PDB file of C-alpha atoms in Angstrom:
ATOM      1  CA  UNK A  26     -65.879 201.367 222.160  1.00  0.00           C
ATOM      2  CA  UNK A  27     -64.230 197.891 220.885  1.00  0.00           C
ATOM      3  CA  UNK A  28     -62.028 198.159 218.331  1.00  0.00           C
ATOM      4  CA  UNK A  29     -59.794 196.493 215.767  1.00  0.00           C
ATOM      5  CA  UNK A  30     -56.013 196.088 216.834  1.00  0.00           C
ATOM      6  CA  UNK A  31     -52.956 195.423 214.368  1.00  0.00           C
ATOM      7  CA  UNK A  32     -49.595 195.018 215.141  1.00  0.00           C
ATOM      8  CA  UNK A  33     -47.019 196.341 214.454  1.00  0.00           C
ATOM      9  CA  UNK A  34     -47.697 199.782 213.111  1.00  0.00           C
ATOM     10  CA  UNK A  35     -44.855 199.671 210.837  1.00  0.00           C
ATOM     11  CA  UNK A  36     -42.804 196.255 209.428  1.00  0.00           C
ATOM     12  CA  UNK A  37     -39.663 196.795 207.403  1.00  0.00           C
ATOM     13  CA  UNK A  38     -38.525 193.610 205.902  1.00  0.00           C
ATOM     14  CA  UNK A  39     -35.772 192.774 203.101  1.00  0.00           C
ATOM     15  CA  UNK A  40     -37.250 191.266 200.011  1.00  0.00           C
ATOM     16  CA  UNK A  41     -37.779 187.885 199.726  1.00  0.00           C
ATOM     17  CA  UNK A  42     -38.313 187.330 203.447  1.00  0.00           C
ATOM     18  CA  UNK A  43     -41.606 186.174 204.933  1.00  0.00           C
ATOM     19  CA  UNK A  44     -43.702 188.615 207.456  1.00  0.00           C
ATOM     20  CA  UNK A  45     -46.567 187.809 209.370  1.00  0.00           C
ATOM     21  CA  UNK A  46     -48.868 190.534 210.340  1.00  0.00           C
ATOM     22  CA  UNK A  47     -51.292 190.301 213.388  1.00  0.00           C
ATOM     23  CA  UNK A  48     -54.963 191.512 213.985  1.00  0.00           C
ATOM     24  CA  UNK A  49     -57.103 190.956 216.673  1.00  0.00           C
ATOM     25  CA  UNK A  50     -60.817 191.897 215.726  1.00  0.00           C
ATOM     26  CA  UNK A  51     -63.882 193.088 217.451  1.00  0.00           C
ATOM     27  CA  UNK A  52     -64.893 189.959 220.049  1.00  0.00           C
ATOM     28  CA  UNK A  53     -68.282 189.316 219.294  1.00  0.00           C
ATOM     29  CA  UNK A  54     -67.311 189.942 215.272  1.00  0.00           C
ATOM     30  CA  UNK A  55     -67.235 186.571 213.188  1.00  0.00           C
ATOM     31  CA  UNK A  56     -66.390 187.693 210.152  1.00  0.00           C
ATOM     32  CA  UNK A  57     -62.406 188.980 209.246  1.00  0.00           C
ATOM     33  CA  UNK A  58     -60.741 190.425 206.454  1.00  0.00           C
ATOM     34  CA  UNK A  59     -57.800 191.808 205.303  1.00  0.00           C
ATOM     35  CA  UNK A  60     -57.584 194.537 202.610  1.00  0.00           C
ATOM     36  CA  UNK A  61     -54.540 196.675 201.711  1.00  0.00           C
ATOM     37  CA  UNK A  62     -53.736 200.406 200.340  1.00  0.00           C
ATOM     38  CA  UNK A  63     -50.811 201.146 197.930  1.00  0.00           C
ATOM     39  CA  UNK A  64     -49.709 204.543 199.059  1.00  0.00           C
ATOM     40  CA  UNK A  65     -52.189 207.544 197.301  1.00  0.00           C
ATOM     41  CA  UNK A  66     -54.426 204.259 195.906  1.00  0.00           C
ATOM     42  CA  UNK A  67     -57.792 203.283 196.656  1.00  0.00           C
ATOM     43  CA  UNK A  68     -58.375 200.338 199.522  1.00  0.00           C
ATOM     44  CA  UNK A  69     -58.392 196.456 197.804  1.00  0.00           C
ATOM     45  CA  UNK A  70     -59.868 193.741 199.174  1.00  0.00           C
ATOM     46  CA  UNK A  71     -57.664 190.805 199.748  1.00  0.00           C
ATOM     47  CA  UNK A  72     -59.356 188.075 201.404  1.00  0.00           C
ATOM     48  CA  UNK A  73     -62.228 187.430 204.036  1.00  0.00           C
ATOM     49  CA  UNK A  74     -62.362 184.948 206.194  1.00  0.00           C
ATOM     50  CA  UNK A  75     -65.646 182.717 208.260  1.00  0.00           C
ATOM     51  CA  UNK A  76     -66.174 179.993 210.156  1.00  0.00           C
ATOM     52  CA  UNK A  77     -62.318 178.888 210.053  1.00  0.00           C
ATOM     53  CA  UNK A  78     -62.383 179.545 206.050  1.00  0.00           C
ATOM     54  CA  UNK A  79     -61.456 181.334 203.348  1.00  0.00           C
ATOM     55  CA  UNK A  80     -65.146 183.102 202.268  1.00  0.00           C
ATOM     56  CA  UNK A  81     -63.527 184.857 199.064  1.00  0.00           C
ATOM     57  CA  UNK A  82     -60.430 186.364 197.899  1.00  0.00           C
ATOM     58  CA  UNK A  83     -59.058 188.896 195.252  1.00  0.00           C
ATOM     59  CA  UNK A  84     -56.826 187.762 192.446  1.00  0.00           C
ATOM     60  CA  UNK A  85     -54.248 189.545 194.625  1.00  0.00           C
ATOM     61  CA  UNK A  86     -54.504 187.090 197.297  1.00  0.00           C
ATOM     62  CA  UNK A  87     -52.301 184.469 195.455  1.00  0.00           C
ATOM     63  CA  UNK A  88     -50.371 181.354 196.923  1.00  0.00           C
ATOM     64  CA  UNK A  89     -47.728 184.031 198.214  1.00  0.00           C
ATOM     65  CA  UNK A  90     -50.608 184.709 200.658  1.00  0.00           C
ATOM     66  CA  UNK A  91     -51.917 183.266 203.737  1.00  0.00           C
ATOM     67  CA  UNK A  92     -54.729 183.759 206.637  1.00  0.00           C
ATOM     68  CA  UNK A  93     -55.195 181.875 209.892  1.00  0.00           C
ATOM     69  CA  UNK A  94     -56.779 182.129 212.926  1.00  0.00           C
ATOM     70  CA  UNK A  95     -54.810 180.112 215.431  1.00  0.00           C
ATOM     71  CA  UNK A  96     -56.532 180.872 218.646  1.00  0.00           C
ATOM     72  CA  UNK A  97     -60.018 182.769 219.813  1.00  0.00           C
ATOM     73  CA  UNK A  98     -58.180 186.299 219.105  1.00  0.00           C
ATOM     74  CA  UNK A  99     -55.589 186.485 216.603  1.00  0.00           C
ATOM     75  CA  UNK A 100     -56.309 186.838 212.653  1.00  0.00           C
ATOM     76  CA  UNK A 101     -52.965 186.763 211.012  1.00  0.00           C
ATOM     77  CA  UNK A 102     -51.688 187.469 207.514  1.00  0.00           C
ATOM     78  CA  UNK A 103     -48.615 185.800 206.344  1.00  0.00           C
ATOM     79  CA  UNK A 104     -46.622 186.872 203.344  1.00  0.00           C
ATOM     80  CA  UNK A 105     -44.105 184.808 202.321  1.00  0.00           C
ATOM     81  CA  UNK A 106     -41.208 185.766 200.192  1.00  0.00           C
ATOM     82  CA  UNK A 107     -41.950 189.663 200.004  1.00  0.00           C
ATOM     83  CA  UNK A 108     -41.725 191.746 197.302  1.00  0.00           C
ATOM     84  CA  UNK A 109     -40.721 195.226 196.892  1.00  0.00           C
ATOM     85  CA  UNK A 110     -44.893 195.870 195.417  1.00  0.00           C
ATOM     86  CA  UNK A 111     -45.975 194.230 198.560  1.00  0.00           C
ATOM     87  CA  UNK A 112     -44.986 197.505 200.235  1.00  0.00           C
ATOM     88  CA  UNK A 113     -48.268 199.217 200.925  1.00  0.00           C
ATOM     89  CA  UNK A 114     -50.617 199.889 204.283  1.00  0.00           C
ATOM     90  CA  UNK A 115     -52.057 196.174 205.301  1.00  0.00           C
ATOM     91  CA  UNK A 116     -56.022 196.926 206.960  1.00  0.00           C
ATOM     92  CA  UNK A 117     -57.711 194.123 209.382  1.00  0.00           C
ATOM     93  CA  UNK A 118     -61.147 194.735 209.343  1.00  0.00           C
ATOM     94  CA  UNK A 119     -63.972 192.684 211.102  1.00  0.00           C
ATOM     95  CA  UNK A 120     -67.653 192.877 211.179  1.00  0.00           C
ATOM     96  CA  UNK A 121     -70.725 191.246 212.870  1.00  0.00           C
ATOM     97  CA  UNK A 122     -72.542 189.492 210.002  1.00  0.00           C
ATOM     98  CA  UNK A 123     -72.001 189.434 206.262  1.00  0.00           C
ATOM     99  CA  UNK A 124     -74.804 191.745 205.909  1.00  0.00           C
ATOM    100  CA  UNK A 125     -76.351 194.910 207.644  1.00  0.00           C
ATOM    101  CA  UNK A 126     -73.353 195.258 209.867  1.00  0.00           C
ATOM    102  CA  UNK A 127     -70.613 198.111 209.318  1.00  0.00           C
ATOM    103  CA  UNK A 128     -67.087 196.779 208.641  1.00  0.00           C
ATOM    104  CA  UNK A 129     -64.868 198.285 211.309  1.00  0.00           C
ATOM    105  CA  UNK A 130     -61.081 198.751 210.168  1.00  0.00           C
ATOM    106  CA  UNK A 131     -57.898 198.638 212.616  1.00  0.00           C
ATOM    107  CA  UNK A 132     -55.223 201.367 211.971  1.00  0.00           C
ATOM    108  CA  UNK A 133     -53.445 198.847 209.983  1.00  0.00           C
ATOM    109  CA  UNK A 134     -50.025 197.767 209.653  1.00  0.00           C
ATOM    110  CA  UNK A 135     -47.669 199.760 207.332  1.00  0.00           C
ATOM    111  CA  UNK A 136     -45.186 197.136 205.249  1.00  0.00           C
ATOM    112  CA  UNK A 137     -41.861 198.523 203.675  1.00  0.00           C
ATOM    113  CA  UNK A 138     -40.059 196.089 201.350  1.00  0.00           C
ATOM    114  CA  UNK A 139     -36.564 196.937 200.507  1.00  0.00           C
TER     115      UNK A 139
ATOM    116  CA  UNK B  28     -67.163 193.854 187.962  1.00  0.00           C
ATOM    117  CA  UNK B  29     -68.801 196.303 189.912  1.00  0.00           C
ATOM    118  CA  UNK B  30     -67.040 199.596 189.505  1.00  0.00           C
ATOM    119  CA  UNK B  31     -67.423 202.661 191.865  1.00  0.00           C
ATOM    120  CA  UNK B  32     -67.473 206.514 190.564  1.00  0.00           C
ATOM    121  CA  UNK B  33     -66.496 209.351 193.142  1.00  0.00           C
ATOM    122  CA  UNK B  34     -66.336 212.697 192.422  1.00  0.00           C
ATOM    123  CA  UNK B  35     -65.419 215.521 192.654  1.00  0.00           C
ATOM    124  CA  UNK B  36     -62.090 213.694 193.490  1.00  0.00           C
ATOM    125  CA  UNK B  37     -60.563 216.712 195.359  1.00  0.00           C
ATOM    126  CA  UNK B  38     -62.388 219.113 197.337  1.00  0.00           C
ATOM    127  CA  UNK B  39     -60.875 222.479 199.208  1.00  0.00           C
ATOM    128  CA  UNK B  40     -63.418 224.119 201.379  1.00  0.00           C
ATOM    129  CA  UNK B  41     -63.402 227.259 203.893  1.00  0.00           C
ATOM    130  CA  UNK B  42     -64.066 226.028 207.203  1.00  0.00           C
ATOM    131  CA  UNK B  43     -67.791 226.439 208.062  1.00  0.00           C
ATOM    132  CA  UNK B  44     -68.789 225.326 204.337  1.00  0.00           C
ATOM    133  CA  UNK B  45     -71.097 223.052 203.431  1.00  0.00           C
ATOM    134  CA  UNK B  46     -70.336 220.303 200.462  1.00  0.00           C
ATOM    135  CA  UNK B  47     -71.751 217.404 199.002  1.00  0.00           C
ATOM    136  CA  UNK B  48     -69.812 213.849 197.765  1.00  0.00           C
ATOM    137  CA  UNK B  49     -71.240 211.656 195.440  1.00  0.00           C
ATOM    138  CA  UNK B  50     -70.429 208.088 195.044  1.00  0.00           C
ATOM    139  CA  UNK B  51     -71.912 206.320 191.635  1.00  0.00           C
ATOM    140  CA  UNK B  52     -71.841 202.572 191.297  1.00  0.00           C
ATOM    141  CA  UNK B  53     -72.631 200.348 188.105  1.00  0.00           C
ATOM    142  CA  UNK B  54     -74.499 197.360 189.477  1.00  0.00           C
ATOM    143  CA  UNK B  55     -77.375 196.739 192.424  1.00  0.00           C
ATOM    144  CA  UNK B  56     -75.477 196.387 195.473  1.00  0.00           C
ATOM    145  CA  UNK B  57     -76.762 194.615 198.727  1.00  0.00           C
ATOM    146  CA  UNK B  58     -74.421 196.837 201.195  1.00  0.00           C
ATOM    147  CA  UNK B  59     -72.878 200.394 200.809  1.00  0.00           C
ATOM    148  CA  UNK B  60     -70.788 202.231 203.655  1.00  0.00           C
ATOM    149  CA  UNK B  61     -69.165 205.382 203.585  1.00  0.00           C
ATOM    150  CA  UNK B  62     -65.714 205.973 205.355  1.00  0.00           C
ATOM    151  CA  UNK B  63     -62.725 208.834 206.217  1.00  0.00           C
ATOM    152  CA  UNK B  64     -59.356 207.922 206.300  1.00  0.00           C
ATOM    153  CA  UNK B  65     -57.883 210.802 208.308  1.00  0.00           C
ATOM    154  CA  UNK B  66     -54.327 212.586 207.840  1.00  0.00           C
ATOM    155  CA  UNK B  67     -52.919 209.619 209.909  1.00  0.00           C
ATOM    156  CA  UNK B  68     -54.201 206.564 207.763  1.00  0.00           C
ATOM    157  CA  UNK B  69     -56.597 205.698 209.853  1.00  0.00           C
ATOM    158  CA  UNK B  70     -60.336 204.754 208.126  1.00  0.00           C
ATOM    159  CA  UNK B  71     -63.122 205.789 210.433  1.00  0.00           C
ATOM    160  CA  UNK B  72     -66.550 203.939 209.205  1.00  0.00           C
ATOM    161  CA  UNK B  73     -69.307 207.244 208.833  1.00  0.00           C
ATOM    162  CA  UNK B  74     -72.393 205.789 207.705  1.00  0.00           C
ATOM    163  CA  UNK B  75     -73.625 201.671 206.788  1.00  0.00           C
ATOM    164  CA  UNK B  76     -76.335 203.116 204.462  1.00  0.00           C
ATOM    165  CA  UNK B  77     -77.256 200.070 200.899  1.00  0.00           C
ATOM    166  CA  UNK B  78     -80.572 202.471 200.668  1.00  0.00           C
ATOM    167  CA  UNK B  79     -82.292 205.592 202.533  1.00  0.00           C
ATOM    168  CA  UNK B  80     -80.998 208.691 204.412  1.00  0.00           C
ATOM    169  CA  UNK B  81     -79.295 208.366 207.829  1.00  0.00           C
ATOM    170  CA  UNK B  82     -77.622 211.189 210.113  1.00  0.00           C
ATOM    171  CA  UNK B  83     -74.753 211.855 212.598  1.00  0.00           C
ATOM    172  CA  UNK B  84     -74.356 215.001 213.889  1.00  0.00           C
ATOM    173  CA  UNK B  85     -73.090 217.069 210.764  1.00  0.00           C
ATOM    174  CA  UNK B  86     -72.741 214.196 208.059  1.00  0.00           C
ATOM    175  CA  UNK B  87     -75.366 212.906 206.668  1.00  0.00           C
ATOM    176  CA  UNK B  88     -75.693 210.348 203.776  1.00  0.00           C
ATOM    177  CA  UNK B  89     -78.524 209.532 201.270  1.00  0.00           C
ATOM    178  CA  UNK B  90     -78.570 206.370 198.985  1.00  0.00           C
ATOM    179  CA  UNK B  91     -80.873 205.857 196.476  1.00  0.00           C
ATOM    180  CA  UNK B  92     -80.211 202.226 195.451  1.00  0.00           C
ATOM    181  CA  UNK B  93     -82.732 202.402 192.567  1.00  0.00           C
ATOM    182  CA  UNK B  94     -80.800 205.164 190.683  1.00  0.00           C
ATOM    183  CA  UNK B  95     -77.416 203.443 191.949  1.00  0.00           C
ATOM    184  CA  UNK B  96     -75.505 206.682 193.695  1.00  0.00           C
ATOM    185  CA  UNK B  97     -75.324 208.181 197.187  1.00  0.00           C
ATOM    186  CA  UNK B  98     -74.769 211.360 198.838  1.00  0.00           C
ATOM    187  CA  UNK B  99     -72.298 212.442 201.464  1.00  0.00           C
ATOM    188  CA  UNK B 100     -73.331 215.471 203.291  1.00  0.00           C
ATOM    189  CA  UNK B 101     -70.986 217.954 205.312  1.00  0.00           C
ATOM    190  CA  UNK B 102     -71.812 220.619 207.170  1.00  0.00           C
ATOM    191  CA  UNK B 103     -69.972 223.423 208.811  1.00  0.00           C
ATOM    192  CA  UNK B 104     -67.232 221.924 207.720  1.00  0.00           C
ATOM    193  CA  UNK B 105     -64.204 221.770 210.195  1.00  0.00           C
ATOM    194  CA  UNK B 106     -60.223 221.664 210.036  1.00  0.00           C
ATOM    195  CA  UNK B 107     -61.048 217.659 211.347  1.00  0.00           C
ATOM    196  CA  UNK B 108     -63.339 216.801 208.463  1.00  0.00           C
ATOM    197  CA  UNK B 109     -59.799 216.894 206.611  1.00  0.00           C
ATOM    198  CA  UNK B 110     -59.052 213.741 204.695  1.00  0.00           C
ATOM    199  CA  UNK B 111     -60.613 211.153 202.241  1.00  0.00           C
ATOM    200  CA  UNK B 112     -63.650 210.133 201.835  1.00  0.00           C
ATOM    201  CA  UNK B 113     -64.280 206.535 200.545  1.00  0.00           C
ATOM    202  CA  UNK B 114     -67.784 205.196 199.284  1.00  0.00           C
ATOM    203  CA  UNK B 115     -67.172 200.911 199.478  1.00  0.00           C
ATOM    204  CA  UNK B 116     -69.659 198.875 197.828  1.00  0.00           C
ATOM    205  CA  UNK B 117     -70.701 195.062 197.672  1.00  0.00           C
ATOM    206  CA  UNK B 118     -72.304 193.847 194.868  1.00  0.00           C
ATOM    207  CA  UNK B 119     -75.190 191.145 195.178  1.00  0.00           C
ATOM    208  CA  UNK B 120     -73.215 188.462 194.316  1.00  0.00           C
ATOM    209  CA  UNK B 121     -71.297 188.694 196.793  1.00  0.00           C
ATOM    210  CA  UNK B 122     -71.726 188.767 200.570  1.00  0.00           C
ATOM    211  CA  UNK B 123     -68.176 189.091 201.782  1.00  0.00           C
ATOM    212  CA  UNK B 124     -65.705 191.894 199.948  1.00  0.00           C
ATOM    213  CA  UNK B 125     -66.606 195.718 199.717  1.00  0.00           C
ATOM    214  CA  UNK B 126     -64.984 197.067 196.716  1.00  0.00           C
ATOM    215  CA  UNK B 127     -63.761 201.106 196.966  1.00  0.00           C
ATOM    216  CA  UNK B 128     -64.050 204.109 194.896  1.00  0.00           C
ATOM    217  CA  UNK B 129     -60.971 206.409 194.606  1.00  0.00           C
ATOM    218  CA  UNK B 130     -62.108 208.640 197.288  1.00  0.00           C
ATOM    219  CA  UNK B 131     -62.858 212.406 197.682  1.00  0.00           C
ATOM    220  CA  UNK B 132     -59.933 214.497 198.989  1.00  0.00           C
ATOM    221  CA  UNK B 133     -60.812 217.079 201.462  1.00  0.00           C
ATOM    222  CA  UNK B 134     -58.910 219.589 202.359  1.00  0.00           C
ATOM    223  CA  UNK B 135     -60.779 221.987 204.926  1.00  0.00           C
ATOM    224  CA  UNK B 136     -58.577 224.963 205.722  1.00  0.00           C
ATOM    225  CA  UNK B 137     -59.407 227.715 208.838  1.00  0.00           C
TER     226      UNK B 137
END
């Protein structure tokens, strides 16, 4: 079964440096997202992402925050200047359509800010 | 805001019961799924269920959209079913961003 990939499993990174994690979704999938998990918190939405363009984001997903999609594949999230509450579990998720499709998560990426 | 209710929040079972999880949300919604994030992180999509009753082998899941909640059905519970349940909704006004409930812990023991 096709699946979500995210890489890597775990990124430690000093504060204040930028990270850039990677997600390649489901191939027939045209809609992406990216939502992340503080440790023992629910799951937040950050952003999704259609047709080249940001479709909506969170009031999390501030100017510190970037998508892109820079080739057929890849679905990258880029987080510049990192800080220590960035640490939490980073989720790519795709899905079909916008509606009547399941979302299908990867097994994310687990960011550590020291 | 849409907000999403889950209870009972934590859940120990035998293995072999049965239990039911209940997800409660405060608006019409135009898309409800129902997930497990296992002991490793990972969060398995269960059910894509906005309204009716659906099955897969020992889950099963009812919404009834009307009264805004939906049901999570184990059965025979096993050592695997371990983990946390999430109910995610989307509200109608938008078509893009599920938003989560706290989740159900399960803890299934042998």
């Amino acid at each position: 079964e096709p699946e979500v990939t995210q890489t890597p499993s775990h990124q430690v990174t000093q504060m204040g440096q930028e990270v850039i994690l990677r997600c390649v979704p489901i191939s027939n999938h045209l809609y992406f997202y990216w939502y992340r998990q503080i440790l023992g918190q629910k799951v937040e939405f950050l952003v999704s992402f259609y047709n080249n363009e940001i479709s909506e984001k969170s009031e999390i997903f501030d100017d510190q925050f970037s998508v892109e999609r820079p080739d057929g594949s890849n679905f990258t999230l880029k987080i510049r200047s990192t800080k220590l509450e960035d640490s939490a579990m980073y989720f790519c998720a795709s899905s079909q359509t916008a509606y009547n499709s399941p979302l299908h998560f990867g097994n994310g990426t687990r960011l550590t800010v020291t | 805001g849409i907000q999403v209710e889950q209870s009972p929040p934590d859940l120990i079972l035998q293995e072999g019961a049965n239990s039911t999880l209940r997800c409660n949300f405060s608006d019409s919604v135009n898309n409800l799924q129902w997930f497990h994030q296992n002991p490793w992180g990972q969060l398995i999509n269960l059910f894509y269920i906005p309204s009716g009753t659906k099955q897969n082998g020992r889950l099963s899941a009812t919404t009834v959209a009307t009264e805004r909640y939906s049901l999570l059905y184990i059965s025979s519970s096993q050592t695997t079913d371990s983990g946390v349940y999430f109910c995610a909704v989307e509200g109608m006004d938008s078509s893009y961003k599920l938003i989560f409930g706290s989740g159900t812990r399960l803890l299934v023991r042998p």
